[in-house]
């Protein structure tokens, strides 16, 4: 089938997944409630202890980009869980019988989750504004920050797509993803300044791609100086936008073919 047919079929699959969210709104509600709770907990419960400079307002502004990054990365697990659920319920077998491009299923699934992340980021932005976060570097810079978050999340969703095809159930996808993603999002600059971390953890965090996408978002929002305020930042934090795009490209180049090949094997049985 032609590329245009694959893209067209992919949009149909994406529409199908978005209609599912519309019919089961609990999926979106709980996806947005979790990051809102993180904002409130870190801003008002831990913020005063972390930010010794005053009322915690500076920390709340620092925090929001980290919450954005954590949220979109965790949101990518929806891709894996959704694919695992479709495999478990036999939906993938039904797709196989239809005159559609095989690549459309994965493309449509990952595309619909980008839309889901956009909705979540809008809700998170409103929450951030409510607790004192502000965009200080103009609309276009902020747009670049949001786009980098979405591009990075889209790349991670292809990893989750492969996981969803490999594991037996959505529950296993969620549990396995949580074990890996949770420490990655915390051993980073998402919630604390990197200079507060001990040596080995700080080195890991400086090169952690989640730190880079968080730093890129913060710089574009005008919330921190370049380099994250470190006296000797790593190359990754000196060039967070480029480092984020490199990681996103590498992940896509590796996992799109792997996930597509795994899907082809799964549907050839």
PDB file of C-alpha atoms in Angstrom:
ATOM      1  CA  UNK A   1       0.000   0.000   0.000  1.00  0.00           C
ATOM      2  CA  UNK A   2       1.108   3.583  -0.660  1.00  0.00           C
ATOM      3  CA  UNK A   3       2.330   6.005   1.995  1.00  0.00           C
ATOM      4  CA  UNK A   4      -0.778   8.167   1.549  1.00  0.00           C
ATOM      5  CA  UNK A   5      -2.980   5.124   2.212  1.00  0.00           C
ATOM      6  CA  UNK A   6      -0.999   4.227   5.333  1.00  0.00           C
ATOM      7  CA  UNK A   7      -1.293   7.792   6.642  1.00  0.00           C
ATOM      8  CA  UNK A   8      -5.008   7.924   5.860  1.00  0.00           C
ATOM      9  CA  UNK A   9      -5.615   4.589   7.590  1.00  0.00           C
ATOM     10  CA  UNK A  10      -3.515   5.781  10.518  1.00  0.00           C
ATOM     11  CA  UNK A  11      -5.751   8.818  10.988  1.00  0.00           C
ATOM     12  CA  UNK A  12      -8.785   6.517  11.003  1.00  0.00           C
ATOM     13  CA  UNK A  13      -7.218   4.368  13.735  1.00  0.00           C
ATOM     14  CA  UNK A  14      -6.300   7.505  15.684  1.00  0.00           C
ATOM     15  CA  UNK A  15      -9.888   8.705  15.425  1.00  0.00           C
ATOM     16  CA  UNK A  16     -11.069   5.334  16.712  1.00  0.00           C
ATOM     17  CA  UNK A  17      -8.800   5.633  19.763  1.00  0.00           C
ATOM     18  CA  UNK A  18      -9.942   9.197  20.478  1.00  0.00           C
ATOM     19  CA  UNK A  19     -13.591   8.165  20.230  1.00  0.00           C
ATOM     20  CA  UNK A  20     -12.818   5.487  22.815  1.00  0.00           C
ATOM     21  CA  UNK A  21     -11.518   8.188  25.176  1.00  0.00           C
ATOM     22  CA  UNK A  22     -14.694  10.199  24.559  1.00  0.00           C
ATOM     23  CA  UNK A  23     -16.848   7.204  25.447  1.00  0.00           C
ATOM     24  CA  UNK A  24     -14.729   6.306  28.475  1.00  0.00           C
ATOM     25  CA  UNK A  25     -13.862   9.761  29.885  1.00  0.00           C
ATOM     26  CA  UNK A  26     -12.432   8.179  33.033  1.00  0.00           C
ATOM     27  CA  UNK A  27      -9.272   7.467  31.012  1.00  0.00           C
ATOM     28  CA  UNK A  28      -8.644  11.175  30.438  1.00  0.00           C
ATOM     29  CA  UNK A  29      -9.849  12.266  33.876  1.00  0.00           C
ATOM     30  CA  UNK A  30      -7.402  10.059  35.764  1.00  0.00           C
ATOM     31  CA  UNK A  31      -4.597  10.869  33.314  1.00  0.00           C
ATOM     32  CA  UNK A  32      -4.951  14.570  34.165  1.00  0.00           C
ATOM     33  CA  UNK A  33      -5.692  14.193  37.878  1.00  0.00           C
ATOM     34  CA  UNK A  34      -2.367  12.530  38.648  1.00  0.00           C
ATOM     35  CA  UNK A  35      -0.122  15.391  37.416  1.00  0.00           C
ATOM     36  CA  UNK A  36      -2.404  17.973  39.034  1.00  0.00           C
ATOM     37  CA  UNK A  37      -1.915  16.159  42.335  1.00  0.00           C
ATOM     38  CA  UNK A  38       1.862  16.166  41.774  1.00  0.00           C
ATOM     39  CA  UNK A  39       1.812  19.936  41.191  1.00  0.00           C
ATOM     40  CA  UNK A  40      -0.166  20.613  44.348  1.00  0.00           C
ATOM     41  CA  UNK A  41       1.864  18.225  46.502  1.00  0.00           C
ATOM     42  CA  UNK A  42       5.269  19.449  45.383  1.00  0.00           C
ATOM     43  CA  UNK A  43       4.264  23.106  45.222  1.00  0.00           C
ATOM     44  CA  UNK A  44       2.583  23.372  48.615  1.00  0.00           C
ATOM     45  CA  UNK A  45       3.696  20.351  50.663  1.00  0.00           C
ATOM     46  CA  UNK A  46       7.363  20.017  49.658  1.00  0.00           C
ATOM     47  CA  UNK A  47       7.936  23.405  48.028  1.00  0.00           C
ATOM     48  CA  UNK A  48       8.476  25.283  51.249  1.00  0.00           C
ATOM     49  CA  UNK A  49      11.123  22.789  52.400  1.00  0.00           C
ATOM     50  CA  UNK A  50      12.914  22.683  49.036  1.00  0.00           C
ATOM     51  CA  UNK A  51      12.818  26.423  48.371  1.00  0.00           C
ATOM     52  CA  UNK A  52      14.444  28.158  51.333  1.00  0.00           C
ATOM     53  CA  UNK A  53      14.328  31.579  49.683  1.00  0.00           C
ATOM     54  CA  UNK A  54      10.876  32.558  50.837  1.00  0.00           C
ATOM     55  CA  UNK A  55       7.297  31.510  50.183  1.00  0.00           C
ATOM     56  CA  UNK A  56       8.109  28.800  47.609  1.00  0.00           C
ATOM     57  CA  UNK A  57       6.981  30.814  44.580  1.00  0.00           C
ATOM     58  CA  UNK A  58      10.382  30.477  42.866  1.00  0.00           C
ATOM     59  CA  UNK A  59      10.257  26.717  43.267  1.00  0.00           C
ATOM     60  CA  UNK A  60       6.730  26.525  41.856  1.00  0.00           C
ATOM     61  CA  UNK A  61       7.935  28.257  38.706  1.00  0.00           C
ATOM     62  CA  UNK A  62      10.905  25.878  38.511  1.00  0.00           C
ATOM     63  CA  UNK A  63       8.657  22.865  39.109  1.00  0.00           C
ATOM     64  CA  UNK A  64       6.126  23.136  36.289  1.00  0.00           C
ATOM     65  CA  UNK A  65       8.388  22.183  33.361  1.00  0.00           C
ATOM     66  CA  UNK A  66       9.512  19.119  35.325  1.00  0.00           C
ATOM     67  CA  UNK A  67       5.910  18.105  35.900  1.00  0.00           C
ATOM     68  CA  UNK A  68       5.234  18.597  32.190  1.00  0.00           C
ATOM     69  CA  UNK A  69       8.136  16.306  31.272  1.00  0.00           C
ATOM     70  CA  UNK A  70       7.158  13.643  33.794  1.00  0.00           C
ATOM     71  CA  UNK A  71       3.532  13.762  32.689  1.00  0.00           C
ATOM     72  CA  UNK A  72       4.132  13.347  28.951  1.00  0.00           C
ATOM     73  CA  UNK A  73       6.645  10.538  29.539  1.00  0.00           C
ATOM     74  CA  UNK A  74       4.229   8.685  31.806  1.00  0.00           C
ATOM     75  CA  UNK A  75       1.467   9.471  29.298  1.00  0.00           C
ATOM     76  CA  UNK A  76       3.358   7.501  26.667  1.00  0.00           C
ATOM     77  CA  UNK A  77       2.622   4.328  28.629  1.00  0.00           C
ATOM     78  CA  UNK A  78      -0.965   4.654  27.417  1.00  0.00           C
ATOM     79  CA  UNK A  79       0.333   3.580  24.001  1.00  0.00           C
ATOM     80  CA  UNK A  80       1.707   0.306  25.336  1.00  0.00           C
ATOM     81  CA  UNK A  81      -1.287  -0.403  27.541  1.00  0.00           C
ATOM     82  CA  UNK A  82      -3.713   0.343  24.687  1.00  0.00           C
ATOM     83  CA  UNK A  83      -1.913  -1.945  22.249  1.00  0.00           C
ATOM     84  CA  UNK A  84      -1.652  -4.725  24.838  1.00  0.00           C
ATOM     85  CA  UNK A  85      -5.389  -4.394  25.481  1.00  0.00           C
ATOM     86  CA  UNK A  86      -6.153  -4.594  21.752  1.00  0.00           C
ATOM     87  CA  UNK A  87      -3.999  -7.723  21.444  1.00  0.00           C
ATOM     88  CA  UNK A  88      -5.628  -9.277  24.500  1.00  0.00           C
ATOM     89  CA  UNK A  89      -9.159  -8.598  23.246  1.00  0.00           C
ATOM     90  CA  UNK A  90      -8.458  -9.724  19.690  1.00  0.00           C
ATOM     91  CA  UNK A  91      -8.878  -6.261  18.144  1.00  0.00           C
ATOM     92  CA  UNK A  92      -5.538  -6.646  16.368  1.00  0.00           C
ATOM     93  CA  UNK A  93      -6.823  -9.834  14.705  1.00  0.00           C
ATOM     94  CA  UNK A  94      -9.842  -7.900  13.451  1.00  0.00           C
ATOM     95  CA  UNK A  95      -7.603  -5.189  12.021  1.00  0.00           C
ATOM     96  CA  UNK A  96      -5.695  -7.890  10.161  1.00  0.00           C
ATOM     97  CA  UNK A  97      -8.824  -8.908   8.264  1.00  0.00           C
ATOM     98  CA  UNK A  98      -9.495  -5.355   7.059  1.00  0.00           C
ATOM     99  CA  UNK A  99      -8.133  -3.859   3.821  1.00  0.00           C
ATOM    100  CA  UNK A 100      -5.842  -1.448   5.627  1.00  0.00           C
ATOM    101  CA  UNK A 101      -2.147  -0.735   5.911  1.00  0.00           C
ATOM    102  CA  UNK A 102      -0.511  -2.790   8.711  1.00  0.00           C
ATOM    103  CA  UNK A 103       1.562   0.238   9.783  1.00  0.00           C
ATOM    104  CA  UNK A 104      -1.609   2.264  10.346  1.00  0.00           C
ATOM    105  CA  UNK A 105      -2.377   0.557  13.653  1.00  0.00           C
ATOM    106  CA  UNK A 106       0.834   1.648  15.387  1.00  0.00           C
ATOM    107  CA  UNK A 107       0.887   5.048  13.685  1.00  0.00           C
ATOM    108  CA  UNK A 108      -2.730   5.711  14.670  1.00  0.00           C
ATOM    109  CA  UNK A 109      -2.150   4.574  18.240  1.00  0.00           C
ATOM    110  CA  UNK A 110       0.881   6.814  18.767  1.00  0.00           C
ATOM    111  CA  UNK A 111      -0.784   9.750  17.012  1.00  0.00           C
ATOM    112  CA  UNK A 112      -3.880   9.591  19.208  1.00  0.00           C
ATOM    113  CA  UNK A 113      -1.685   9.655  22.287  1.00  0.00           C
ATOM    114  CA  UNK A 114      -0.048  12.870  21.046  1.00  0.00           C
ATOM    115  CA  UNK A 115      -3.525  14.414  21.028  1.00  0.00           C
ATOM    116  CA  UNK A 116      -4.078  13.077  24.535  1.00  0.00           C
ATOM    117  CA  UNK A 117      -0.797  14.673  25.660  1.00  0.00           C
ATOM    118  CA  UNK A 118      -1.838  18.003  24.144  1.00  0.00           C
ATOM    119  CA  UNK A 119      -5.031  17.951  26.210  1.00  0.00           C
ATOM    120  CA  UNK A 120      -3.101  17.035  29.349  1.00  0.00           C
ATOM    121  CA  UNK A 121      -0.557  19.826  28.759  1.00  0.00           C
ATOM    122  CA  UNK A 122      -3.356  22.365  28.395  1.00  0.00           C
ATOM    123  CA  UNK A 123      -4.849  21.260  31.719  1.00  0.00           C
ATOM    124  CA  UNK A 124      -1.407  21.270  33.324  1.00  0.00           C
ATOM    125  CA  UNK A 125      -0.658  24.761  32.005  1.00  0.00           C
ATOM    126  CA  UNK A 126      -3.846  26.104  33.539  1.00  0.00           C
ATOM    127  CA  UNK A 127      -2.953  24.424  36.830  1.00  0.00           C
ATOM    128  CA  UNK A 128       0.531  25.922  36.640  1.00  0.00           C
ATOM    129  CA  UNK A 129      -0.834  29.388  36.048  1.00  0.00           C
ATOM    130  CA  UNK A 130      -3.101  28.932  39.060  1.00  0.00           C
ATOM    131  CA  UNK A 131      -0.159  28.168  41.378  1.00  0.00           C
ATOM    132  CA  UNK A 132       2.050  31.001  40.120  1.00  0.00           C
ATOM    133  CA  UNK A 133       3.905  29.682  37.066  1.00  0.00           C
ATOM    134  CA  UNK A 134       4.380  32.183  34.255  1.00  0.00           C
ATOM    135  CA  UNK A 135       5.746  32.083  30.700  1.00  0.00           C
ATOM    136  CA  UNK A 136       8.400  34.814  30.628  1.00  0.00           C
ATOM    137  CA  UNK A 137       9.987  34.453  27.213  1.00  0.00           C
ATOM    138  CA  UNK A 138       7.137  35.015  24.762  1.00  0.00           C
ATOM    139  CA  UNK A 139       4.590  32.871  22.953  1.00  0.00           C
ATOM    140  CA  UNK A 140       6.848  31.447  20.240  1.00  0.00           C
ATOM    141  CA  UNK A 141       9.542  30.316  22.651  1.00  0.00           C
ATOM    142  CA  UNK A 142       6.867  28.687  24.804  1.00  0.00           C
ATOM    143  CA  UNK A 143       5.457  26.944  21.738  1.00  0.00           C
ATOM    144  CA  UNK A 144       8.911  25.512  21.004  1.00  0.00           C
ATOM    145  CA  UNK A 145       9.076  24.244  24.585  1.00  0.00           C
ATOM    146  CA  UNK A 146       5.731  22.482  24.276  1.00  0.00           C
ATOM    147  CA  UNK A 147       6.637  21.018  20.870  1.00  0.00           C
ATOM    148  CA  UNK A 148       9.870  19.571  22.249  1.00  0.00           C
ATOM    149  CA  UNK A 149       7.907  17.911  25.043  1.00  0.00           C
ATOM    150  CA  UNK A 150       5.475  16.401  22.524  1.00  0.00           C
ATOM    151  CA  UNK A 151       8.221  15.224  20.145  1.00  0.00           C
ATOM    152  CA  UNK A 152      10.077  13.521  22.994  1.00  0.00           C
ATOM    153  CA  UNK A 153       6.873  11.908  24.280  1.00  0.00           C
ATOM    154  CA  UNK A 154       6.019  10.692  20.765  1.00  0.00           C
ATOM    155  CA  UNK A 155       9.409   8.977  20.527  1.00  0.00           C
ATOM    156  CA  UNK A 156       8.946   7.308  23.921  1.00  0.00           C
ATOM    157  CA  UNK A 157       5.493   6.102  22.838  1.00  0.00           C
ATOM    158  CA  UNK A 158       7.157   3.910  20.183  1.00  0.00           C
ATOM    159  CA  UNK A 159       9.181   2.203  22.921  1.00  0.00           C
ATOM    160  CA  UNK A 160       5.933   1.604  24.751  1.00  0.00           C
ATOM    161  CA  UNK A 161       4.331   0.311  21.536  1.00  0.00           C
ATOM    162  CA  UNK A 162       6.989  -2.386  21.345  1.00  0.00           C
ATOM    163  CA  UNK A 163       6.505  -3.201  25.033  1.00  0.00           C
ATOM    164  CA  UNK A 164       2.747  -3.470  24.476  1.00  0.00           C
ATOM    165  CA  UNK A 165       3.322  -6.034  21.721  1.00  0.00           C
ATOM    166  CA  UNK A 166       5.742  -8.058  23.836  1.00  0.00           C
ATOM    167  CA  UNK A 167       3.929  -8.360  27.160  1.00  0.00           C
ATOM    168  CA  UNK A 168       0.710 -10.258  27.834  1.00  0.00           C
ATOM    169  CA  UNK A 169      -1.538  -7.623  29.432  1.00  0.00           C
ATOM    170  CA  UNK A 170      -2.054  -3.874  30.023  1.00  0.00           C
ATOM    171  CA  UNK A 171      -1.428  -4.380  33.737  1.00  0.00           C
ATOM    172  CA  UNK A 172       2.034  -5.775  33.060  1.00  0.00           C
ATOM    173  CA  UNK A 173       2.779  -2.834  30.729  1.00  0.00           C
ATOM    174  CA  UNK A 174       1.807  -0.331  33.406  1.00  0.00           C
ATOM    175  CA  UNK A 175       3.782  -2.061  36.162  1.00  0.00           C
ATOM    176  CA  UNK A 176       6.907  -2.618  34.054  1.00  0.00           C
ATOM    177  CA  UNK A 177       6.830   0.931  32.695  1.00  0.00           C
ATOM    178  CA  UNK A 178       6.401   2.426  36.158  1.00  0.00           C
ATOM    179  CA  UNK A 179       9.445   0.557  37.494  1.00  0.00           C
ATOM    180  CA  UNK A 180      11.626   1.989  34.704  1.00  0.00           C
ATOM    181  CA  UNK A 181      10.160   5.453  34.109  1.00  0.00           C
ATOM    182  CA  UNK A 182       9.607   6.463  37.735  1.00  0.00           C
ATOM    183  CA  UNK A 183      13.305   6.528  38.749  1.00  0.00           C
ATOM    184  CA  UNK A 184      14.310   8.073  35.394  1.00  0.00           C
ATOM    185  CA  UNK A 185      11.976  11.022  35.950  1.00  0.00           C
ATOM    186  CA  UNK A 186      13.220  11.546  39.504  1.00  0.00           C
ATOM    187  CA  UNK A 187      16.973  11.142  38.879  1.00  0.00           C
ATOM    188  CA  UNK A 188      16.824  14.284  36.774  1.00  0.00           C
ATOM    189  CA  UNK A 189      16.296  18.014  37.140  1.00  0.00           C
ATOM    190  CA  UNK A 190      12.528  17.596  37.143  1.00  0.00           C
ATOM    191  CA  UNK A 191      11.983  18.407  40.822  1.00  0.00           C
ATOM    192  CA  UNK A 192      15.323  19.540  42.280  1.00  0.00           C
ATOM    193  CA  UNK A 193      18.380  21.494  41.202  1.00  0.00           C
ATOM    194  CA  UNK A 194      21.109  19.142  39.988  1.00  0.00           C
ATOM    195  CA  UNK A 195      23.778  20.599  42.285  1.00  0.00           C
ATOM    196  CA  UNK A 196      21.890  19.076  45.241  1.00  0.00           C
ATOM    197  CA  UNK A 197      22.502  15.540  43.957  1.00  0.00           C
ATOM    198  CA  UNK A 198      25.530  13.443  44.975  1.00  0.00           C
ATOM    199  CA  UNK A 199      28.302  12.962  42.371  1.00  0.00           C
ATOM    200  CA  UNK A 200      27.305   9.768  40.483  1.00  0.00           C
ATOM    201  CA  UNK A 201      23.601  10.616  40.470  1.00  0.00           C
ATOM    202  CA  UNK A 202      24.342  14.159  39.316  1.00  0.00           C
ATOM    203  CA  UNK A 203      26.436  12.883  36.395  1.00  0.00           C
ATOM    204  CA  UNK A 204      23.676  10.492  35.377  1.00  0.00           C
ATOM    205  CA  UNK A 205      21.047  13.229  35.731  1.00  0.00           C
ATOM    206  CA  UNK A 206      23.027  15.705  33.617  1.00  0.00           C
ATOM    207  CA  UNK A 207      23.007  13.251  30.682  1.00  0.00           C
ATOM    208  CA  UNK A 208      19.519  11.903  31.325  1.00  0.00           C
ATOM    209  CA  UNK A 209      17.400  12.891  28.284  1.00  0.00           C
ATOM    210  CA  UNK A 210      14.521  13.720  30.617  1.00  0.00           C
ATOM    211  CA  UNK A 211      16.740  16.386  32.185  1.00  0.00           C
ATOM    212  CA  UNK A 212      17.431  17.760  28.709  1.00  0.00           C
ATOM    213  CA  UNK A 213      13.797  18.022  27.642  1.00  0.00           C
ATOM    214  CA  UNK A 214      12.941  19.572  31.014  1.00  0.00           C
ATOM    215  CA  UNK A 215      15.788  22.070  30.674  1.00  0.00           C
ATOM    216  CA  UNK A 216      14.782  22.889  27.093  1.00  0.00           C
ATOM    217  CA  UNK A 217      11.216  23.569  28.211  1.00  0.00           C
ATOM    218  CA  UNK A 218      12.343  25.712  31.156  1.00  0.00           C
ATOM    219  CA  UNK A 219      14.641  27.811  28.989  1.00  0.00           C
ATOM    220  CA  UNK A 220      11.920  28.364  26.402  1.00  0.00           C
ATOM    221  CA  UNK A 221       9.446  29.302  29.113  1.00  0.00           C
ATOM    222  CA  UNK A 222      12.013  31.751  30.513  1.00  0.00           C
ATOM    223  CA  UNK A 223      12.044  30.071  33.929  1.00  0.00           C
ATOM    224  CA  UNK A 224      15.799  29.353  34.290  1.00  0.00           C
ATOM    225  CA  UNK A 225      19.074  30.596  32.789  1.00  0.00           C
ATOM    226  CA  UNK A 226      20.857  28.488  30.124  1.00  0.00           C
ATOM    227  CA  UNK A 227      22.693  25.515  31.585  1.00  0.00           C
ATOM    228  CA  UNK A 228      20.270  25.248  34.472  1.00  0.00           C
ATOM    229  CA  UNK A 229      22.318  27.609  36.613  1.00  0.00           C
ATOM    230  CA  UNK A 230      25.197  25.108  36.915  1.00  0.00           C
ATOM    231  CA  UNK A 231      28.725  26.518  36.933  1.00  0.00           C
ATOM    232  CA  UNK A 232      29.962  23.695  34.657  1.00  0.00           C
ATOM    233  CA  UNK A 233      26.939  22.163  32.932  1.00  0.00           C
ATOM    234  CA  UNK A 234      27.294  19.106  30.717  1.00  0.00           C
ATOM    235  CA  UNK A 235      27.084  19.415  26.945  1.00  0.00           C
ATOM    236  CA  UNK A 236      23.556  17.991  27.158  1.00  0.00           C
ATOM    237  CA  UNK A 237      22.389  20.835  29.392  1.00  0.00           C
ATOM    238  CA  UNK A 238      24.256  23.441  27.374  1.00  0.00           C
ATOM    239  CA  UNK A 239      22.412  22.231  24.262  1.00  0.00           C
ATOM    240  CA  UNK A 240      19.168  20.775  25.642  1.00  0.00           C
ATOM    241  CA  UNK A 241      17.078  21.328  22.510  1.00  0.00           C
ATOM    242  CA  UNK A 242      19.598  19.580  20.244  1.00  0.00           C
ATOM    243  CA  UNK A 243      20.164  16.775  22.762  1.00  0.00           C
ATOM    244  CA  UNK A 244      16.407  16.207  23.036  1.00  0.00           C
ATOM    245  CA  UNK A 245      16.035  16.043  19.257  1.00  0.00           C
ATOM    246  CA  UNK A 246      19.001  13.660  18.938  1.00  0.00           C
ATOM    247  CA  UNK A 247      17.516  11.311  21.517  1.00  0.00           C
ATOM    248  CA  UNK A 248      14.080  11.507  19.889  1.00  0.00           C
ATOM    249  CA  UNK A 249      15.527  10.742  16.445  1.00  0.00           C
ATOM    250  CA  UNK A 250      17.604   7.817  17.726  1.00  0.00           C
ATOM    251  CA  UNK A 251      14.644   6.312  19.583  1.00  0.00           C
ATOM    252  CA  UNK A 252      12.402   6.627  16.511  1.00  0.00           C
ATOM    253  CA  UNK A 253      15.038   5.167  14.182  1.00  0.00           C
ATOM    254  CA  UNK A 254      15.475   2.161  16.467  1.00  0.00           C
ATOM    255  CA  UNK A 255      12.000   1.471  17.802  1.00  0.00           C
ATOM    256  CA  UNK A 256       9.728   2.263  14.851  1.00  0.00           C
ATOM    257  CA  UNK A 257      11.248  -0.614  12.813  1.00  0.00           C
ATOM    258  CA  UNK A 258      11.364  -2.901  15.865  1.00  0.00           C
ATOM    259  CA  UNK A 259       7.740  -2.250  16.801  1.00  0.00           C
ATOM    260  CA  UNK A 260       6.599  -2.572  13.176  1.00  0.00           C
ATOM    261  CA  UNK A 261       8.455  -5.885  12.772  1.00  0.00           C
ATOM    262  CA  UNK A 262       7.009  -7.213  16.011  1.00  0.00           C
ATOM    263  CA  UNK A 263       3.517  -6.162  14.906  1.00  0.00           C
ATOM    264  CA  UNK A 264       4.008  -7.939  11.575  1.00  0.00           C
ATOM    265  CA  UNK A 265       4.977 -11.159  13.395  1.00  0.00           C
ATOM    266  CA  UNK A 266       2.060 -10.830  15.797  1.00  0.00           C
ATOM    267  CA  UNK A 267      -0.466 -10.484  12.955  1.00  0.00           C
ATOM    268  CA  UNK A 268       1.015 -13.263  10.809  1.00  0.00           C
ATOM    269  CA  UNK A 269       0.097 -16.014  13.252  1.00  0.00           C
TER     270      UNK A 269
END
